[in-house]
Amino acid sequence: MNYNKKTINDVDVRGKKVLLRCDFNVPQDKVTGEITSDKRIKAAIPTIKQLLDNGAAVIACSHLGKPVATFDGFVKKQVEKGKKAEEVTKESWEKSLRKLTLAPVAKRLSELLGQEVIFATDTIGPDAKAKAEALQPGQILLLENLRFAKGETKNDPEFAKALADMAEIFVSDAFGTVHRAHASTAGVAAYLPAYSGLLVAKEIAVMGKALENPVRPFVAILGGAKVSDKIAVINNLLEKADTIIIGGGMAYTFIKAMGHDVGTSLLEADKVDYAREMLDKAAAKGVMLLLPVDTAIHDKFENTDQFLTVDTAMMPDGYMGLDIGPKSVRLFTEAIRGAGTVIWNGPMGVFEFPAFAQGTKAIARALAESGAITIVGGGDSAAAVEQLGFADKMTHISTGGGASLEFLEGKELPGVACLLDK
Ligand code: ADP
Ligand code: MG
């Protein structure tokens, strides 16, 4: 995978129409549909401003939620949910679509930019075409939710071409969807020269460098719930890192592989052999693999101050590990302290329970104080770092949960591969 891709700094956009794929997949209030966080809209502003200031006419587009693009598809979904097919109406389908219109995003974007955002009520239909045609340098148009069109997620070449036909340049700035081969994330690049926006450029630069040419020692910290979610990540990072730290729920499958009992902790019995293989691979490659040496345990999955802390080699029956213990924190912190690059994916414990957020908090602090290049990937890890107040202390917090995971797996991401090489 080549991470050396052209960005909007490598192209003259003056007088050009630019199709800009944004991530305006904002959280909304379930009842009122109101935008509950405009973080993603704010994040898009620097790229949009740079394009507009440099004289481009910007045609912005995004998906929002998971609308079902056809009435037949909607009926099928409702039947799966237990509704009778004959009870499902066209009106309820249209109502479900209306909830996912990007019109409120256009309004918020306009407030943030301090200029009008023209809104098209379709994606490649007559309204979008006419408004794109008339668009002047310095103006911005937002198309309606891309997933209202059935060609988007199917990466239908005709839909991609119709999107591309409105513009002369494609700019990809929605990192959260670069692992998907959709019409607006990859398909359009078959018809337009493709560049990264500032958000995607930073993701590729920081994470690409960490994987390709990291400042060493390179420490990878993996946690979270399941080994099965992160198999490919562990395997890829074993090829690159000097030290791998494993915490969180997935650590217990490794502890089991080392021959210890883990009580009622999260355990993927069918992954124990794989964990053993990874331990052997680490040893063979000279990668230091650190596991928790102690753990906070409780007999129920709940928040409590009445938990016990035991060595992981001596976990009693009927108890589950819900966080790493203080000795593990010391061991892990020591490894992080000397690092040149740290990648962190997955919390160390059930951080949603305050009593079991200690390990995650301590690791976040260790990263913040390490002086290393620190990269946080993964939705829950990013949320934990923000919730604990360490967000501005990290070099980079990846905005794409699934995308950053696939990045760390070393997979080719369609939305990155399609960009022009430098
Ligand atoms: P990310 O989104 O950062 O990639 P994951 O989705 O893989 O992280 O995992 C996050 C989840 O893992 C959290 O909901 C957390 O509660 C859970 N988790 C962490 N440690 C444990 C544990 N010891 N037992 C059960 N669940 C855990
Ligand atoms: Mg997650």
Coordinates of C-alpha atoms and ligand atoms in Angstrom, one line a residue:
M1 CA 0.0 0.0 0.0
N2 CA 1.4 3.3 -1.1
Y3 CA 0.7 6.1 1.5
N4 CA 2.4 8.9 -0.5
K5 CA -0.7 10.5 -2.1
K6 CA -1.4 13.9 -3.6
T7 CA -3.3 16.4 -1.5
I8 CA -5.1 19.6 -2.2
N9 CA -1.8 21.4 -1.7
D10 CA -0.6 19.7 -4.9
V11 CA -3.2 21.0 -7.3
D12 CA -4.4 24.4 -8.6
V13 CA -8.1 24.5 -8.0
R14 CA -8.7 28.0 -9.2
G15 CA -11.8 28.2 -11.4
K16 CA -12.4 24.5 -11.1
K17 CA -15.4 22.6 -9.8
V18 CA -14.4 20.3 -7.0
L19 CA -16.4 17.3 -5.9
L20 CA -15.6 17.1 -2.2
R21 CA -16.5 13.9 -0.3
C22 CA -17.1 14.9 3.4
D23 CA -18.0 13.0 6.5
F24 CA -21.2 14.8 7.5
N25 CA -22.5 11.6 9.2
V26 CA -23.5 13.5 12.3
P27 CA -25.3 12.2 15.4
Q28 CA -28.9 13.3 15.6
D29 CA -31.6 13.4 18.2
K30 CA -33.8 10.3 17.7
V31 CA -37.0 12.3 18.1
T32 CA -36.4 15.8 16.8
G33 CA -33.7 14.9 14.2
E34 CA -31.6 17.8 15.5
I35 CA -27.8 17.6 15.1
T36 CA -26.5 16.7 18.6
S37 CA -22.8 17.3 17.7
D38 CA -21.4 19.4 14.9
K39 CA -17.8 18.1 15.5
R40 CA -17.6 16.5 12.0
I41 CA -19.0 19.6 10.3
K42 CA -16.4 21.7 12.1
A43 CA -13.6 19.3 11.1
A44 CA -14.4 19.8 7.5
I45 CA -14.1 23.6 7.6
P46 CA -10.3 23.9 6.9
T47 CA -10.4 21.9 3.7
I48 CA -13.6 23.7 2.5
K49 CA -12.2 27.1 3.3
Q50 CA -8.9 26.4 1.6
L51 CA -10.7 25.3 -1.6
L52 CA -13.0 28.3 -1.6
D53 CA -10.3 30.8 -0.8
N54 CA -8.2 29.3 -3.7
G55 CA -11.1 30.0 -6.1
A56 CA -12.8 26.6 -6.4
A57 CA -16.5 26.0 -6.7
V58 CA -17.1 23.3 -4.1
I59 CA -19.7 20.6 -4.6
A60 CA -19.8 18.9 -1.2
C61 CA -21.4 15.5 -0.6
S62 CA -21.8 13.0 2.2
H63 CA -23.9 10.1 3.5
L64 CA -26.0 10.4 6.7
G65 CA -27.1 7.3 8.6
K66 CA -28.3 4.2 6.8
P67 CA -31.4 5.1 4.7
V68 CA -32.8 2.3 2.6
A69 CA -32.6 3.5 -0.9
T70 CA -35.5 1.6 -2.4
F71 CA -39.1 1.0 -1.2
D72 CA -38.6 -2.8 -1.8
G73 CA -35.5 -2.8 0.3
F74 CA -37.4 -0.9 3.1
V75 CA -40.2 -3.5 3.1
K76 CA -37.6 -6.3 3.4
K77 CA -35.9 -4.5 6.3
Q78 CA -39.2 -4.0 8.1
V79 CA -40.3 -7.6 7.6
E80 CA -36.9 -8.7 9.1
K81 CA -37.8 -6.6 12.1
G82 CA -41.1 -8.5 12.5
K83 CA -43.6 -6.2 10.6
K84 CA -46.1 -7.7 8.1
A85 CA -45.2 -6.7 4.5
E86 CA -48.7 -5.4 3.8
E87 CA -48.5 -3.0 6.7
V88 CA -45.4 -1.3 5.4
T89 CA -46.4 1.9 3.5
K90 CA -44.6 4.2 1.0
E91 CA -45.3 7.0 3.4
S92 CA -43.4 5.4 6.3
W93 CA -40.5 4.8 3.9
E94 CA -40.5 8.5 2.8
K95 CA -40.8 9.6 6.4
S96 CA -37.7 7.5 7.3
L97 CA -35.8 9.2 4.4
R98 CA -36.9 12.7 5.4
K99 CA -35.3 12.1 8.8
L100 CA -31.9 11.6 7.1
T101 CA -31.9 14.7 4.9
L102 CA -28.7 16.7 4.9
A103 CA -30.7 20.0 4.9
P104 CA -29.9 20.7 8.6
V105 CA -26.2 20.1 7.9
A106 CA -26.3 22.7 5.1
K107 CA -27.8 25.1 7.5
R108 CA -25.1 24.4 10.2
L109 CA -22.3 24.4 7.7
S110 CA -23.5 27.8 6.4
E111 CA -23.4 29.2 10.0
L112 CA -19.9 27.9 10.5
L113 CA -18.6 29.1 7.2
G114 CA -20.3 32.5 7.4
Q115 CA -21.6 32.2 3.8
E116 CA -24.5 30.7 2.0
V117 CA -24.5 26.9 1.4
I118 CA -26.7 26.1 -1.6
F119 CA -28.6 22.9 -1.0
A120 CA -29.6 20.4 -3.7
T121 CA -32.7 18.3 -2.9
D122 CA -31.2 15.3 -4.9
T123 CA -27.8 13.8 -5.6
I124 CA -27.4 13.5 -9.4
G125 CA -30.9 14.6 -10.3
P126 CA -32.1 17.8 -12.1
D127 CA -31.8 20.0 -9.0
A128 CA -28.2 19.0 -8.3
K129 CA -27.2 19.2 -12.0
A130 CA -28.6 22.7 -12.4
K131 CA -27.1 24.0 -9.2
A132 CA -23.7 22.5 -9.9
E133 CA -23.8 23.9 -13.4
A134 CA -24.5 27.4 -12.1
L135 CA -22.0 27.3 -9.2
Q136 CA -19.4 30.0 -9.2
P137 CA -15.8 30.1 -7.8
G138 CA -16.0 30.7 -4.0
Q139 CA -19.5 29.2 -3.8
I140 CA -20.5 25.9 -2.1
L141 CA -23.2 23.5 -2.9
L142 CA -24.2 20.5 -0.7
L143 CA -25.9 17.5 -2.4
E144 CA -28.6 15.6 -0.6
N145 CA -27.7 12.4 1.3
L146 CA -25.8 10.1 -1.1
R147 CA -27.3 7.0 0.3
F148 CA -30.8 8.1 -0.9
A149 CA -29.4 6.9 -4.3
K150 CA -29.2 3.2 -4.7
G151 CA -26.0 3.4 -6.7
E152 CA -23.8 4.8 -3.9
T153 CA -23.1 1.8 -1.7
K154 CA -23.1 -0.5 -4.7
N155 CA -20.4 1.6 -6.3
D156 CA -22.5 1.7 -9.4
P157 CA -20.3 3.1 -12.2
E158 CA -23.2 5.1 -13.8
F159 CA -23.9 6.8 -10.5
A160 CA -20.2 7.5 -9.9
K161 CA -19.9 8.9 -13.4
A162 CA -23.0 11.2 -13.0
L163 CA -21.4 12.5 -9.7
A164 CA -18.1 13.0 -11.4
D165 CA -19.7 14.7 -14.5
M166 CA -20.6 17.7 -12.3
A167 CA -17.0 18.4 -11.4
E168 CA -13.4 18.5 -12.7
I169 CA -11.5 17.4 -9.6
F170 CA -12.3 14.9 -6.8
V171 CA -11.2 15.6 -3.2
S172 CA -11.6 12.8 -0.6
D173 CA -11.9 14.1 3.0
A174 CA -14.1 11.5 4.7
F175 CA -11.6 9.2 6.4
G176 CA -14.4 7.2 8.1
T177 CA -15.5 5.8 4.8
V178 CA -12.2 5.2 2.9
H179 CA -12.3 1.5 3.7
R180 CA -15.5 1.3 1.7
A181 CA -15.5 1.0 -2.1
H182 CA -18.6 3.2 -2.7
A183 CA -19.3 5.5 -5.6
S184 CA -18.4 8.7 -3.8
T185 CA -15.4 7.3 -2.0
A186 CA -13.6 5.4 -4.7
G187 CA -15.8 5.0 -7.8
V188 CA -15.6 8.7 -8.9
A189 CA -11.8 8.5 -9.0
A190 CA -12.2 6.5 -12.2
Y191 CA -13.4 9.7 -13.9
L192 CA -11.7 12.5 -12.1
P193 CA -8.1 13.2 -10.8
A194 CA -8.3 12.4 -7.1
Y195 CA -6.7 14.2 -4.2
S196 CA -6.9 14.0 -0.4
G197 CA -8.4 16.8 1.7
L198 CA -6.5 18.0 4.8
L199 CA -8.2 15.5 7.1
V200 CA -7.5 12.4 5.0
A201 CA -4.0 13.7 4.3
K202 CA -3.2 13.9 8.0
E203 CA -4.6 10.4 8.6
I204 CA -2.5 8.9 5.8
A205 CA 0.6 10.8 6.7
V206 CA 0.7 10.0 10.4
M207 CA -0.5 6.5 10.3
G208 CA 1.3 5.6 7.1
K209 CA 4.6 6.8 8.5
A210 CA 4.0 4.8 11.7
L211 CA 3.5 1.6 9.6
E212 CA 6.2 2.3 7.1
N213 CA 9.0 4.1 8.8
P214 CA 8.2 4.6 12.5
V215 CA 10.4 6.5 14.9
R216 CA 11.6 3.6 17.1
P217 CA 11.0 2.0 19.5
F218 CA 7.6 1.4 18.1
V219 CA 5.1 0.3 20.7
A220 CA 1.6 -0.9 19.8
I221 CA -1.1 -1.2 22.5
L222 CA -4.1 -3.3 21.7
G223 CA -7.1 -3.7 23.8
G224 CA -10.9 -3.7 23.6
A225 CA -13.4 -6.5 23.7
K226 CA -12.5 -9.2 21.3
V227 CA -9.5 -10.9 19.9
S228 CA -11.5 -11.8 16.8
D229 CA -12.0 -8.1 16.0
K230 CA -8.3 -7.5 16.0
I231 CA -6.7 -10.6 14.7
A232 CA -5.4 -9.0 11.5
V233 CA -4.2 -5.9 13.4
I234 CA -2.2 -8.0 15.9
N235 CA -0.7 -10.0 13.0
N236 CA 0.2 -7.0 11.0
L237 CA 1.7 -5.0 13.9
L238 CA 3.8 -8.1 14.9
E239 CA 5.6 -7.5 11.7
K240 CA 6.3 -3.8 12.5
A241 CA 6.4 -3.1 16.2
D242 CA 9.2 -3.5 18.7
T243 CA 6.8 -4.0 21.6
I244 CA 3.2 -5.1 21.7
I245 CA 1.0 -4.6 24.8
I246 CA -2.2 -6.5 25.0
G247 CA -4.9 -5.4 27.6
G248 CA -8.6 -5.1 27.8
G249 CA -11.0 -8.0 27.3
M250 CA -8.9 -9.7 24.6
A251 CA -6.0 -10.2 27.1
Y252 CA -7.8 -13.1 28.8
T253 CA -7.7 -15.3 25.7
F254 CA -3.9 -14.8 25.7
I255 CA -3.6 -15.4 29.4
K256 CA -5.6 -18.6 28.8
A257 CA -3.1 -19.5 26.0
M258 CA -0.3 -19.2 28.6
G259 CA -2.0 -21.9 30.6
H260 CA -3.9 -19.9 33.3
D261 CA -7.5 -20.0 34.2
V262 CA -9.5 -16.8 33.6
G263 CA -12.7 -17.3 35.6
T264 CA -15.7 -15.8 33.9
S265 CA -13.6 -13.2 32.0
L266 CA -14.2 -12.6 28.3
L267 CA -12.7 -15.6 26.6
E268 CA -12.8 -16.7 23.0
A269 CA -12.2 -20.4 23.4
D270 CA -11.8 -20.8 19.6
K271 CA -9.1 -18.2 19.5
V272 CA -6.8 -19.6 22.2
D273 CA -4.7 -21.5 19.6
Y274 CA -4.4 -18.3 17.6
A275 CA -3.3 -16.4 20.7
R276 CA -0.6 -19.1 21.3
E277 CA 0.5 -18.8 17.7
M278 CA 0.9 -15.0 18.2
L279 CA 2.9 -15.5 21.4
D280 CA 5.2 -17.9 19.5
K281 CA 5.5 -15.5 16.6
A282 CA 6.4 -12.6 18.8
A283 CA 9.1 -14.7 20.5
A284 CA 10.5 -15.8 17.1
K285 CA 10.6 -12.3 15.8
G286 CA 12.1 -10.8 18.9
V287 CA 9.0 -8.6 19.5
M288 CA 8.4 -8.0 23.2
L289 CA 4.8 -9.0 23.9
L290 CA 3.4 -7.7 27.3
L291 CA 0.3 -9.0 28.9
P292 CA -1.4 -7.8 32.1
V293 CA 0.3 -9.3 35.2
D294 CA -2.6 -8.3 37.5
T295 CA -6.2 -7.5 37.0
A296 CA -9.2 -5.9 38.7
I297 CA -11.9 -8.5 39.1
H298 CA -15.6 -8.7 40.2
D299 CA -18.2 -11.4 40.2
K300 CA -20.7 -9.4 38.1
F301 CA -20.4 -7.1 35.0
E302 CA -21.2 -3.9 36.9
N303 CA -19.6 -0.8 38.2
T304 CA -18.5 -1.2 41.8
D305 CA -15.9 0.0 44.2
Q306 CA -15.9 -3.4 45.9
F307 CA -13.7 -5.0 43.3
L308 CA -10.6 -7.1 44.0
T309 CA -7.2 -7.0 42.4
V310 CA -5.3 -10.3 41.8
D311 CA -2.4 -11.6 39.7
T312 CA -3.6 -12.8 36.3
A313 CA -1.9 -16.2 37.0
M314 CA -4.2 -16.7 40.0
M315 CA -7.7 -15.7 38.9
P316 CA -10.4 -17.3 41.0
D317 CA -13.4 -19.1 39.7
G318 CA -16.6 -17.1 39.3
Y319 CA -14.8 -13.7 38.8
M320 CA -14.2 -11.7 35.7
G321 CA -11.4 -9.4 34.8
L322 CA -12.7 -5.9 34.1
D323 CA -9.6 -3.8 34.0
I324 CA -5.8 -4.1 34.2
G325 CA -4.3 -3.8 37.7
P326 CA -1.7 -1.3 39.0
K327 CA 1.3 -3.6 38.4
S328 CA 0.3 -3.9 34.8
V329 CA 0.0 -0.1 34.6
R330 CA 3.6 0.2 35.8
L331 CA 4.8 -2.5 33.4
F332 CA 3.0 -0.9 30.4
T333 CA 3.9 2.7 31.4
E334 CA 7.6 1.7 31.5
A335 CA 7.4 0.4 27.9
I336 CA 5.6 3.5 26.7
R337 CA 8.0 5.9 28.4
G338 CA 10.9 5.0 26.1
A339 CA 8.9 4.8 22.9
G340 CA 9.4 6.8 19.7
T341 CA 6.0 5.9 18.3
V342 CA 2.9 4.6 20.1
I343 CA -0.2 3.3 18.4
W344 CA -3.1 2.6 20.7
N345 CA -6.2 0.7 19.7
G346 CA -8.7 -0.5 22.3
P347 CA -9.4 0.4 25.9
M348 CA -7.6 -1.5 28.7
G349 CA -10.8 -2.3 30.6
V350 CA -14.5 -1.6 30.8
F351 CA -13.9 2.1 30.9
E352 CA -17.6 2.9 30.7
F353 CA -17.7 1.9 34.4
P354 CA -15.8 4.6 36.3
A355 CA -14.3 1.9 38.7
F356 CA -12.8 0.1 35.7
A357 CA -11.5 3.1 33.8
Q358 CA -8.3 3.4 35.8
G359 CA -6.2 1.3 33.5
T360 CA -7.3 3.1 30.4
K361 CA -6.9 6.4 32.1
A362 CA -3.3 5.5 33.2
I363 CA -2.4 4.4 29.7
A364 CA -3.9 7.6 28.2
R365 CA -1.8 9.6 30.7
A366 CA 1.3 7.6 29.9
L367 CA 0.9 8.4 26.2
A368 CA 0.3 12.0 26.9
E369 CA 3.5 12.3 28.9
S370 CA 5.6 10.0 26.7
G371 CA 7.0 12.6 24.3
A372 CA 6.5 10.0 21.6
I373 CA 4.4 10.3 18.4
T374 CA 1.1 9.1 19.7
I375 CA -1.7 7.7 17.5
V376 CA -5.1 6.6 18.8
G377 CA -7.3 4.6 16.5
G378 CA -10.6 2.9 17.2
G379 CA -14.0 4.5 18.1
D380 CA -14.0 3.5 21.7
S381 CA -10.4 4.3 22.4
A382 CA -10.9 7.8 20.8
A383 CA -14.0 8.3 22.9
A384 CA -12.1 7.2 26.1
V385 CA -9.2 9.5 25.4
E386 CA -11.7 12.4 24.9
Q387 CA -13.8 11.5 27.9
L388 CA -10.7 11.4 30.1
G389 CA -9.5 14.8 28.8
F390 CA -6.3 13.7 27.0
A391 CA -7.4 14.4 23.5
D392 CA -5.3 17.5 22.9
K393 CA -2.2 15.7 24.2
M394 CA -2.1 13.1 21.4
T395 CA -0.3 13.6 18.1
H396 CA -3.3 12.1 16.2
I397 CA -6.7 10.7 17.0
S398 CA -8.0 8.9 14.0
T399 CA -11.5 9.9 13.1
G400 CA -12.4 6.6 11.4
G401 CA -13.2 3.6 13.7
G402 CA -13.4 0.8 11.1
A403 CA -11.2 2.7 8.6
S404 CA -8.3 3.1 11.1
L405 CA -8.6 -0.6 12.1
E406 CA -8.3 -1.7 8.5
F407 CA -5.4 0.8 8.0
L408 CA -3.6 -0.8 10.9
E409 CA -4.3 -4.2 9.4
G410 CA -2.2 -3.1 6.5
K411 CA -5.2 -3.6 4.1
E412 CA -5.5 -1.7 0.9
L413 CA -8.2 1.0 1.5
P414 CA -10.2 1.7 -1.7
G415 CA -10.7 5.3 -0.8
V416 CA -6.9 5.8 -0.4
A417 CA -5.7 3.6 -3.1
C418 CA -7.7 5.6 -5.7
L419 CA -5.9 8.9 -4.9
L420 CA -3.2 10.1 -7.2
D421 CA 0.3 9.0 -6.2
K422 CA 2.9 11.7 -5.5
Ligands
ADP1 P1 -12.1 0.3 19.8 O1 -13.5 0.9 19.4 O2 -11.3 1.4 20.4 O3 -11.5 -0.4 18.6 P2 -13.3 -2.1 20.9 O4 -14.6 -1.8 20.2 O5 -12.5 -3.2 20.3 O6 -12.4 -0.7 20.9 O7 -13.5 -2.4 22.4 C1 -14.1 -1.5 23.3 C2 -14.9 -2.3 24.3 O8 -14.1 -3.2 25.0 C3 -15.5 -1.3 25.4 O9 -16.9 -1.3 25.3 C4 -15.0 -2.0 26.7 O10 -16.0 -2.0 27.7 C5 -14.7 -3.4 26.3 N1 -13.8 -4.0 27.2 C6 -12.5 -3.6 27.5 N2 -12.0 -4.4 28.5 C7 -12.9 -5.3 28.8 C8 -13.0 -6.4 29.7 N3 -12.0 -6.7 30.5 N4 -14.1 -7.2 29.7 C9 -15.2 -6.9 28.9 N5 -15.2 -5.9 28.0 C10 -14.1 -5.1 27.9
MG2 MG -15.5 -0.1 19.2

